CSV table of C-alpha atoms and ligand atoms in Angstrom, one decimal:
chain,number,residue,atom,x,y,z
A,105,MET,CA,7.7,-13.1,63.8
A,106,ASP,CA,9.5,-12.7,60.6
A,107,TRP,CA,11.1,-9.9,58.5
A,108,ARG,CA,7.7,-8.2,57.8
A,109,GLN,CA,7.6,-6.8,61.4
A,110,ASN,CA,10.7,-4.5,60.4
A,111,ILE,CA,8.9,-3.0,57.4
A,112,ARG,CA,8.0,0.6,57.0
A,113,GLU,CA,4.4,0.2,55.4
A,114,VAL,CA,3.2,3.0,53.8
A,115,GLU,CA,0.0,3.9,51.5
A,116,PRO,CA,1.9,5.5,48.7
A,117,TYR,CA,0.7,8.9,46.7
A,118,VAL,CA,-0.8,8.4,43.4
A,119,PRO,CA,0.2,10.7,40.9
A,120,GLY,CA,-2.1,11.4,37.9
A,121,GLU,CA,-1.8,9.1,34.7
A,122,GLN,CA,0.7,9.8,32.0
A,123,PRO,CA,-0.7,8.3,29.0
A,124,ASN,CA,1.1,8.5,25.9
A,125,GLN,CA,-1.4,9.0,22.7
A,126,SER,CA,-0.3,11.2,19.9
A,127,ASP,CA,-3.9,12.9,19.7
A,128,MET,CA,-4.4,13.1,23.5
A,129,VAL,CA,-5.2,16.4,25.2
A,130,LYS,CA,-3.6,16.0,28.5
A,131,LEU,CA,-5.1,18.2,31.3
A,132,ASN,CA,-4.7,16.2,34.3
A,133,THR,CA,-1.6,16.6,36.0
A,134,ASN,CA,-1.3,20.6,35.8
A,135,GLU,CA,1.7,20.5,33.5
A,136,ASN,CA,2.2,23.7,31.4
A,137,PRO,CA,1.0,23.4,28.0
A,138,TYR,CA,4.1,25.5,26.5
A,139,PRO,CA,7.5,24.3,26.2
A,140,PRO,CA,10.2,25.8,28.6
A,141,SER,CA,12.2,28.7,27.5
A,142,PRO,CA,14.2,28.4,24.3
A,143,LYS,CA,17.2,29.3,26.7
A,144,VAL,CA,16.5,25.8,28.3
A,145,ALA,CA,17.0,23.9,24.9
A,146,GLU,CA,20.3,26.2,24.3
A,147,ALA,CA,21.7,25.2,27.9
A,148,LEU,CA,21.1,21.5,27.4
A,149,ALA,CA,22.7,21.6,23.7
A,150,GLY,CA,25.7,23.1,25.5
A,151,LEU,CA,26.1,20.3,27.9
A,152,ASP,CA,29.2,18.3,27.2
A,153,PRO,CA,28.4,14.5,27.9
A,154,ASP,CA,32.2,14.6,29.2
A,155,THR,CA,31.1,16.5,32.3
A,156,LEU,CA,28.7,13.7,33.2
A,157,ARG,CA,32.0,11.7,34.4
A,158,LEU,CA,32.0,14.2,37.2
A,159,TYR,CA,29.6,14.7,40.3
A,160,PRO,CA,27.6,17.9,40.0
A,161,ASP,CA,28.2,20.8,42.0
A,162,PRO,CA,27.0,19.8,45.5
A,163,LEU,CA,26.3,23.6,46.5
A,164,VAL,CA,24.3,23.9,43.1
A,165,THR,CA,25.8,27.6,43.1
A,166,ASP,CA,24.7,28.5,39.6
A,167,LEU,CA,20.9,27.6,40.0
A,168,ILE,CA,20.8,29.0,43.7
A,169,ASP,CA,22.6,32.3,42.6
A,170,ALA,CA,20.0,32.5,39.7
A,171,LEU,CA,17.0,32.0,42.1
A,172,ALA,CA,18.5,34.6,44.7
A,173,ASP,CA,19.0,37.1,42.0
A,174,PHE,CA,15.3,36.6,40.8
A,175,TYR,CA,13.7,36.7,44.0
A,176,HIS,CA,16.2,39.4,45.8
A,177,VAL,CA,17.3,37.2,48.7
A,178,LYS,CA,20.7,35.8,49.6
A,179,PRO,CA,21.8,32.4,48.0
A,180,SER,CA,22.0,31.3,51.7
A,181,GLN,CA,18.4,31.7,51.8
A,182,VAL,CA,17.5,29.3,48.7
A,183,PHE,CA,17.6,25.3,48.7
A,184,ALA,CA,17.1,23.4,45.7
A,185,GLY,CA,15.7,19.9,45.4
A,186,VAL,CA,14.3,17.4,42.7
A,187,GLY,CA,11.1,18.9,42.1
A,188,SER,CA,9.1,20.6,45.0
A,189,ASP,CA,7.8,16.9,46.2
A,190,ASP,CA,11.7,16.6,47.3
A,191,VAL,CA,11.9,19.8,49.1
A,192,LEU,CA,8.4,19.3,50.6
A,193,ALA,CA,9.6,15.8,51.9
A,194,MET,CA,12.8,17.0,53.3
A,195,SER,CA,11.2,19.8,54.9
A,196,PHE,CA,8.5,17.4,56.7
A,197,LEU,CA,11.6,15.4,58.0
A,198,THR,CA,13.3,18.6,58.7
A,199,PHE,CA,10.9,20.5,60.5
A,200,PHE,CA,8.0,18.5,61.6
A,201,ASN,CA,9.7,17.2,64.4
A,202,ASN,CA,8.5,18.4,67.5
A,203,PRO,CA,9.3,16.2,70.7
A,204,ASP,CA,5.7,16.5,72.1
A,205,LYS,CA,4.2,14.7,69.1
A,206,LYS,CA,1.7,17.7,68.5
A,207,PRO,CA,0.0,17.4,65.2
A,208,VAL,CA,1.1,19.2,62.0
A,209,LEU,CA,-1.8,21.1,60.5
A,210,PHE,CA,-2.9,21.1,57.0
A,211,PRO,CA,-6.2,21.7,55.1
A,212,GLU,CA,-8.7,18.8,55.0
A,213,ILE,CA,-8.8,19.3,50.9
A,214,SER,CA,-5.4,19.9,49.8
A,215,TYR,CA,-2.5,18.4,48.4
A,216,SER,CA,-2.9,14.8,48.8
A,217,PHE,CA,0.8,14.2,49.4
A,218,TYR,CA,0.9,15.9,52.8
A,219,ASP,CA,-0.8,13.0,54.5
A,220,VAL,CA,1.5,10.5,52.7
A,221,TRP,CA,4.9,12.1,53.9
A,222,ALA,CA,3.5,12.6,57.6
A,223,ASP,CA,2.5,8.9,57.4
A,224,CYS,CA,5.8,7.8,55.9
A,225,PHE,CA,7.7,9.8,58.6
A,226,HIS,CA,5.6,8.9,61.5
A,227,ILE,CA,4.5,12.4,62.1
A,228,PRO,CA,1.3,13.1,63.8
A,229,TYR,CA,-1.0,15.2,61.9
A,230,GLN,CA,-4.4,16.8,61.7
A,231,ARG,CA,-6.6,18.0,59.0
A,232,VAL,CA,-8.2,21.2,59.7
A,233,LYS,CA,-11.8,22.2,58.2
A,234,LEU,CA,-12.2,24.4,55.0
A,235,LYS,CA,-14.9,26.8,54.9
A,236,ASP,CA,-18.1,26.1,53.3
A,237,ASP,CA,-16.8,28.1,50.0
A,238,PHE,CA,-13.8,25.6,50.3
A,239,SER,CA,-11.5,28.6,51.4
A,240,ILE,CA,-8.8,27.9,53.9
A,241,ASP,CA,-10.0,29.3,57.3
A,242,PRO,CA,-6.9,31.0,59.0
A,243,ASP,CA,-8.5,30.5,62.4
A,244,SER,CA,-8.1,26.7,62.1
A,245,PHE,CA,-4.6,27.2,62.3
A,246,LEU,CA,-4.9,28.9,65.9
A,247,GLN,CA,-4.6,25.7,68.1
A,248,PRO,CA,-1.4,23.8,69.4
A,249,ASN,CA,0.6,22.3,66.6
A,250,GLY,CA,3.8,21.0,65.7
A,251,GLY,CA,3.9,22.6,62.2
A,252,ILE,CA,1.7,24.0,59.5
A,253,ILE,CA,1.5,23.4,55.7
A,254,PHE,CA,-0.7,24.7,53.1
A,255,PRO,CA,-0.7,25.6,49.4
A,256,ASN,CA,-1.3,29.1,48.4
A,257,PRO,CA,-3.3,29.0,46.2
A,258,ASN,CA,-4.8,25.9,47.5
A,259,ALA,CA,-4.8,22.7,45.3
A,260,PRO,CA,-7.0,21.3,44.0
A,261,THR,CA,-9.5,24.1,44.8
A,262,GLY,CA,-7.7,27.0,43.2
A,263,LEU,CA,-8.4,29.4,46.0
A,264,ALA,CA,-6.0,31.8,47.2
A,265,LEU,CA,-5.5,33.5,50.7
A,266,PRO,CA,-4.2,37.2,50.6
A,267,VAL,CA,-0.5,37.8,52.2
A,268,ASP,CA,-1.9,39.7,55.0
A,269,THR,CA,-4.2,36.6,56.2
A,270,ILE,CA,-0.9,34.2,56.0
A,271,GLU,CA,0.8,36.7,57.9
A,272,GLY,CA,-1.4,36.3,60.7
A,273,ILE,CA,-1.2,32.6,60.6
A,274,VAL,CA,2.7,32.8,60.6
A,275,LYS,CA,2.7,35.5,63.3
A,276,ALA,CA,0.1,33.6,65.7
A,277,ASN,CA,2.6,30.3,65.4
A,278,PRO,CA,6.1,31.5,66.3
A,279,ASP,CA,7.0,28.0,67.8
A,280,SER,CA,6.3,26.2,64.3
A,281,VAL,CA,7.5,26.3,60.9
A,282,VAL,CA,5.1,27.5,58.7
A,283,ILE,CA,5.3,26.2,55.0
A,284,VAL,CA,3.7,27.8,52.1
A,285,ASP,CA,3.6,25.6,49.3
A,286,GLU,CA,3.5,28.1,46.4
A,287,ALA,CA,3.4,25.4,43.5
A,288,TYR,CA,0.8,27.7,41.6
A,289,VAL,CA,1.6,31.0,42.8
A,290,ASP,CA,2.9,32.3,39.4
A,291,PHE,CA,-0.7,32.5,38.0
A,292,GLY,CA,-2.0,35.4,39.6
A,293,THR,CA,-1.2,35.2,43.3
A,294,GLU,CA,0.9,37.4,45.5
A,295,SER,CA,3.8,35.5,47.2
A,296,ALA,CA,4.4,35.5,50.7
A,297,LEU,CA,8.0,36.3,49.9
A,298,ARG,CA,7.7,39.8,51.4
A,299,LEU,CA,7.1,38.2,54.8
A,300,LEU,CA,10.4,36.6,55.2
A,301,PRO,CA,12.5,39.7,56.5
A,302,LYS,CA,9.8,39.8,59.3
A,303,TYR,CA,9.3,36.1,60.3
A,304,GLU,CA,12.1,33.4,60.7
A,305,ASN,CA,9.5,30.6,61.2
A,306,LEU,CA,8.2,30.9,57.5
A,307,LEU,CA,9.4,28.6,54.4
A,308,ILE,CA,8.1,29.2,51.0
A,309,VAL,CA,8.3,26.2,48.6
A,310,GLN,CA,8.3,26.8,44.8
A,311,THR,CA,8.5,24.6,41.5
A,312,PHE,CA,9.6,24.7,38.1
A,313,SER,CA,7.0,22.2,37.0
A,314,LYS,CA,4.0,24.5,36.3
A,315,SER,CA,5.1,28.2,35.5
A,316,ARG,CA,8.5,27.3,34.2
A,317,SER,CA,7.3,24.4,32.0
A,318,LEU,CA,10.0,22.1,33.7
A,319,ALA,CA,8.0,19.2,35.3
A,320,GLY,CA,10.0,16.7,33.3
A,321,MET,CA,13.1,17.9,34.8
A,322,ARG,CA,12.4,17.8,38.3
A,323,LEU,CA,13.3,20.9,39.8
A,324,GLY,CA,11.7,22.9,43.2
A,325,TYR,CA,13.2,24.9,45.8
A,326,ALA,CA,12.6,26.3,49.1
A,327,ILE,CA,13.3,30.3,50.3
A,328,GLY,CA,13.4,31.2,53.9
A,329,ASN,CA,15.9,32.4,56.6
A,330,GLU,CA,19.5,31.3,56.6
A,331,ALA,CA,18.8,29.2,59.8
A,332,LEU,CA,15.9,27.3,58.2
A,333,ILE,CA,17.9,26.6,54.8
A,334,GLN,CA,20.8,25.4,56.7
A,335,CYS,CA,18.9,22.8,58.6
A,336,LEU,CA,17.4,21.8,55.2
A,337,LYS,CA,20.9,21.5,53.8
A,338,ASN,CA,21.9,19.3,56.8
A,339,VAL,CA,19.2,16.9,56.4
A,340,ARG,CA,19.7,16.7,52.6
A,341,ASN,CA,23.5,16.0,53.1
A,342,SER,CA,22.7,13.3,55.5
A,343,PHE,CA,21.4,11.1,52.8
A,344,ASN,CA,22.3,12.4,49.5
A,345,SER,CA,24.8,15.3,48.6
A,346,TYR,CA,24.0,15.0,44.9
A,347,THR,CA,20.1,15.4,44.5
A,348,MET,CA,20.8,18.0,41.8
A,349,ASN,CA,22.1,16.5,38.4
A,350,ARG,CA,24.1,18.5,36.0
A,351,PRO,CA,21.1,18.7,33.3
A,352,ALA,CA,18.5,19.9,35.6
A,353,ILE,CA,21.0,22.6,37.1
A,354,LEU,CA,21.8,23.8,33.5
A,355,ALA,CA,18.2,23.6,32.5
A,356,GLY,CA,16.6,25.4,35.7
A,357,THR,CA,19.3,28.1,35.6
A,358,ALA,CA,18.7,29.2,32.2
A,359,ALA,CA,14.9,29.2,32.7
A,360,VAL,CA,15.1,31.4,35.8
A,361,LYS,CA,17.3,34.0,34.0
A,362,ASP,CA,14.5,34.2,31.1
A,363,ARG,CA,12.0,36.3,33.0
A,364,ALA,CA,10.6,37.6,29.5
A,365,TYR,CA,9.4,34.0,28.5
A,366,PHE,CA,8.3,33.2,32.0
A,367,ASP,CA,6.0,36.3,32.0
A,368,ARG,CA,4.7,35.6,28.7
A,369,THR,CA,3.7,32.1,29.2
A,370,ARG,CA,2.0,32.6,32.5
A,371,ASN,CA,0.2,35.4,31.2
A,372,MET,CA,-1.2,33.6,28.4
A,373,ILE,CA,-2.2,30.7,30.8
A,374,MET,CA,-4.0,33.2,33.0
A,375,GLU,CA,-5.7,34.7,29.8
A,376,THR,CA,-6.7,31.1,28.8
A,377,ARG,CA,-8.0,30.5,32.3
A,378,GLU,CA,-10.3,33.6,32.2
A,379,GLN,CA,-11.8,32.4,29.1
A,380,ALA,CA,-12.3,28.8,30.2
A,381,LYS,CA,-14.4,30.4,33.4
A,382,GLU,CA,-16.6,31.9,30.8
A,383,GLU,CA,-17.0,28.8,28.6
A,384,LEU,CA,-17.3,26.3,31.5
A,385,THR,CA,-20.1,28.5,33.3
A,386,LYS,CA,-21.9,28.6,29.8
A,387,LEU,CA,-21.7,24.9,30.1
A,388,GLY,CA,-23.3,24.6,33.4
A,389,PHE,CA,-20.3,24.2,35.5
A,390,THR,CA,-19.5,26.0,38.7
A,391,PHE,CA,-16.4,26.4,40.6
A,392,PRO,CA,-14.3,28.2,43.1
A,393,ASP,CA,-12.5,31.4,41.6
A,394,SER,CA,-9.1,29.8,40.6
A,395,LYS,CA,-5.9,31.7,40.6
A,396,THR,CA,-4.0,28.6,39.5
A,397,ASN,CA,-3.2,26.8,36.1
A,398,PHE,CA,-6.4,24.6,36.8
A,399,ILE,CA,-10.0,24.7,37.4
A,400,PHE,CA,-11.9,22.6,40.1
A,401,ALA,CA,-15.3,22.3,38.4
A,402,SER,CA,-18.5,20.5,39.4
A,403,HIS,CA,-21.3,20.5,36.7
A,404,ARG,CA,-24.8,21.3,38.0
A,405,SER,CA,-26.4,17.9,36.5
A,406,VAL,CA,-23.9,15.4,35.1
A,407,PRO,CA,-21.8,13.5,37.7
A,408,ALA,CA,-18.3,14.3,37.6
A,409,LYS,CA,-17.1,10.5,37.1
A,410,LYS,CA,-19.4,10.2,34.2
A,411,ILE,CA,-18.0,13.4,32.5
A,412,PHE,CA,-14.5,12.3,33.3
A,413,ASN,CA,-14.9,8.7,31.9
A,414,GLU,CA,-16.3,10.1,28.7
A,415,LEU,CA,-13.8,12.6,28.2
A,416,ARG,CA,-11.1,9.8,28.9
A,417,GLU,CA,-12.6,7.8,26.0
A,418,ARG,CA,-11.9,10.8,23.7
A,419,HIS,CA,-8.2,10.9,24.9
A,420,ILE,CA,-9.0,14.0,26.7
A,421,TYR,CA,-7.6,13.4,30.3
A,422,VAL,CA,-8.5,15.6,33.4
A,423,ARG,CA,-8.3,14.6,37.2
A,424,TYR,CA,-11.0,13.2,39.3
A,425,PHE,CA,-10.6,12.4,42.9
A,426,ASP,CA,-12.8,9.6,44.0
A,427,LYS,CA,-12.7,11.1,47.7
A,428,SER,CA,-15.6,12.1,49.9
A,429,GLY,CA,-16.5,15.8,49.6
A,430,ILE,CA,-14.7,16.3,46.4
A,431,ASP,CA,-15.8,13.3,44.6
A,432,ASN,CA,-18.4,15.3,42.1
A,433,TYR,CA,-15.4,17.6,40.8
A,434,LEU,CA,-13.1,17.5,38.0
A,435,ARG,CA,-9.5,19.3,38.3
A,436,ILE,CA,-9.0,20.7,35.1
A,437,THR,CA,-5.6,21.8,34.0
A,438,ILE,CA,-5.5,24.9,31.5
A,439,GLY,CA,-4.2,24.0,28.2
A,440,THR,CA,-3.4,25.9,24.9
A,441,PRO,CA,-6.5,27.7,23.7
A,442,VAL,CA,-6.6,24.8,20.9
A,443,GLN,CA,-6.8,22.2,23.5
A,444,MET,CA,-9.3,24.1,25.4
A,445,GLU,CA,-11.3,24.1,22.2
A,446,LYS,CA,-11.4,20.5,22.0
A,447,LEU,CA,-12.3,20.1,25.7
A,448,TYR,CA,-15.2,22.3,25.2
A,449,ARG,CA,-16.4,20.5,22.2
A,450,ALA,CA,-16.0,17.3,23.9
A,451,LEU,CA,-18.1,18.5,26.8
A,452,ARG,CA,-21.0,20.1,24.7
A,453,GLU,CA,-21.1,16.4,23.2
A,454,ILE,CA,-21.1,14.9,26.4
A,455,LEU,CA,-23.5,16.9,28.0
A,456,ALA,CA,-26.0,17.0,25.2
A,457,GLU,CA,-26.5,13.2,25.6
B,664,PMP,N1,2.7,21.0,45.7
B,664,PMP,C1,1.3,21.1,45.2
B,664,PMP,C2,0.2,21.8,45.5
B,664,PMP,C3,1.0,20.5,43.7
B,664,PMP,O1,0.2,20.5,43.4
B,664,PMP,C4,2.4,19.7,43.4
B,664,PMP,C5,2.1,19.2,42.1
B,664,PMP,N2,1.6,17.7,41.8
B,664,PMP,C6,3.7,19.8,44.0
B,664,PMP,C7,3.5,20.4,45.1
B,664,PMP,C8,4.6,19.1,43.5
B,664,PMP,O2,5.3,19.4,42.2
B,664,PMP,P1,6.9,18.9,41.6
B,664,PMP,O3,7.0,18.2,42.5
B,664,PMP,O4,6.6,18.6,40.4
B,664,PMP,O5,7.5,20.2,42.3
C-alpha cells in the first residue's frame, strides 16, 4: 500500500489544440471569428490596476444585474462562473447527487466533458442513444434517472430540439434537475428560458465564449429558479468565493450591454454558416442541419481523418474526434467569409487529389 491508493484518478477532457501560427485558419474550437464588442475594449482600458489589490465583488453584482436585465429574470435567478465549463462542473456537483445512485442521463454523442465530470465526481451515468439521424430522442429520457443534461443545440452534431420537446422532458422528470446546455443557442435556436416560470427543476447554462466572442476571458452563467441558483452559490462558496476576477466582470458586463453588436455578429455567423452549407454540399459533404457556429460534416468518399490531416498541413485547423460512430466527421467552426474561402480552396485541392 502506498499513497497511490488515495488518489482520485481521472481521465481528463482533451480540449482542441491551440496552435499559434500567424497564417493559420483556426476553425477547431468553435470560437467566434469576430472580436468582442468594442465596449469590452473600452471597459478593459478603464480598469485601474490599483483595484486589483482588492478582491472582486463576491456577488458579481454588475455582471449578474446586466444578465438579469438582458434575459428579463431576477438577479437571484442568475449564477456566473469561469466559463460554462465551470458552471457545468459545479452543477454536476450540486444537482447530480441522488442518494439512490440512479444514473444521470445524457446523449451518447454529446459534449465529451459530461462523462469526465461524472467520472471525476463519482456520479453514475448512462449515455442514451440518439436517433439514426443524430437527433436527440426525447423518449430516451423517460426512464429512472438522477438528473438529465444535454446541449441544445447538441454538440458536435449541431442539431436543435424545439422548446416544446424540451418541455416534455422537463415535465416528465419532476424529481430530477434537467440542465439544458445552451452554449450555441444564439445561432438560431429558441432558448428554453420561457419554460422557467413553469418548471423549478430546469437549469439553463450559457456561455460568453461563442456568441459574445469572449472565450479567452472565461465567462459562463446559469439561469434557473432562485432555489436552484442558491444551491449552486452554496457549493461555489464552499470552495472558492471569488471565482470571477475583476477584468472578467468588467468585460462580461460591457459585452452583455451591447445587444446591437451581439445581434450583428451572430447574424453574420449564421449567414456564413448557411453559405457554408451550400459550399460543403457542392464539395460532396453531408451533415446534419446545424443551428450552431459549426458544421459536423462527413465526405461521401474521402475519409475525415485524411482531410483533417491535409488541412492541418496547410495550417487550417478543424476538429476531428477519433471516436467510434463519429470518426468519419469533421467539426468545422464557422469563421469569417475570408477564412471560409481559404477552407473551400484547400478542400477543393485535397479532394481533387
Ligand atoms: N458546452 C458545450 C456544448 C460546449 O461545446 C462548450 C465548449 N467547449 C462548453 C459547454 C464550454 O464552453 P466554455 O467553458 O468556454 O463556456
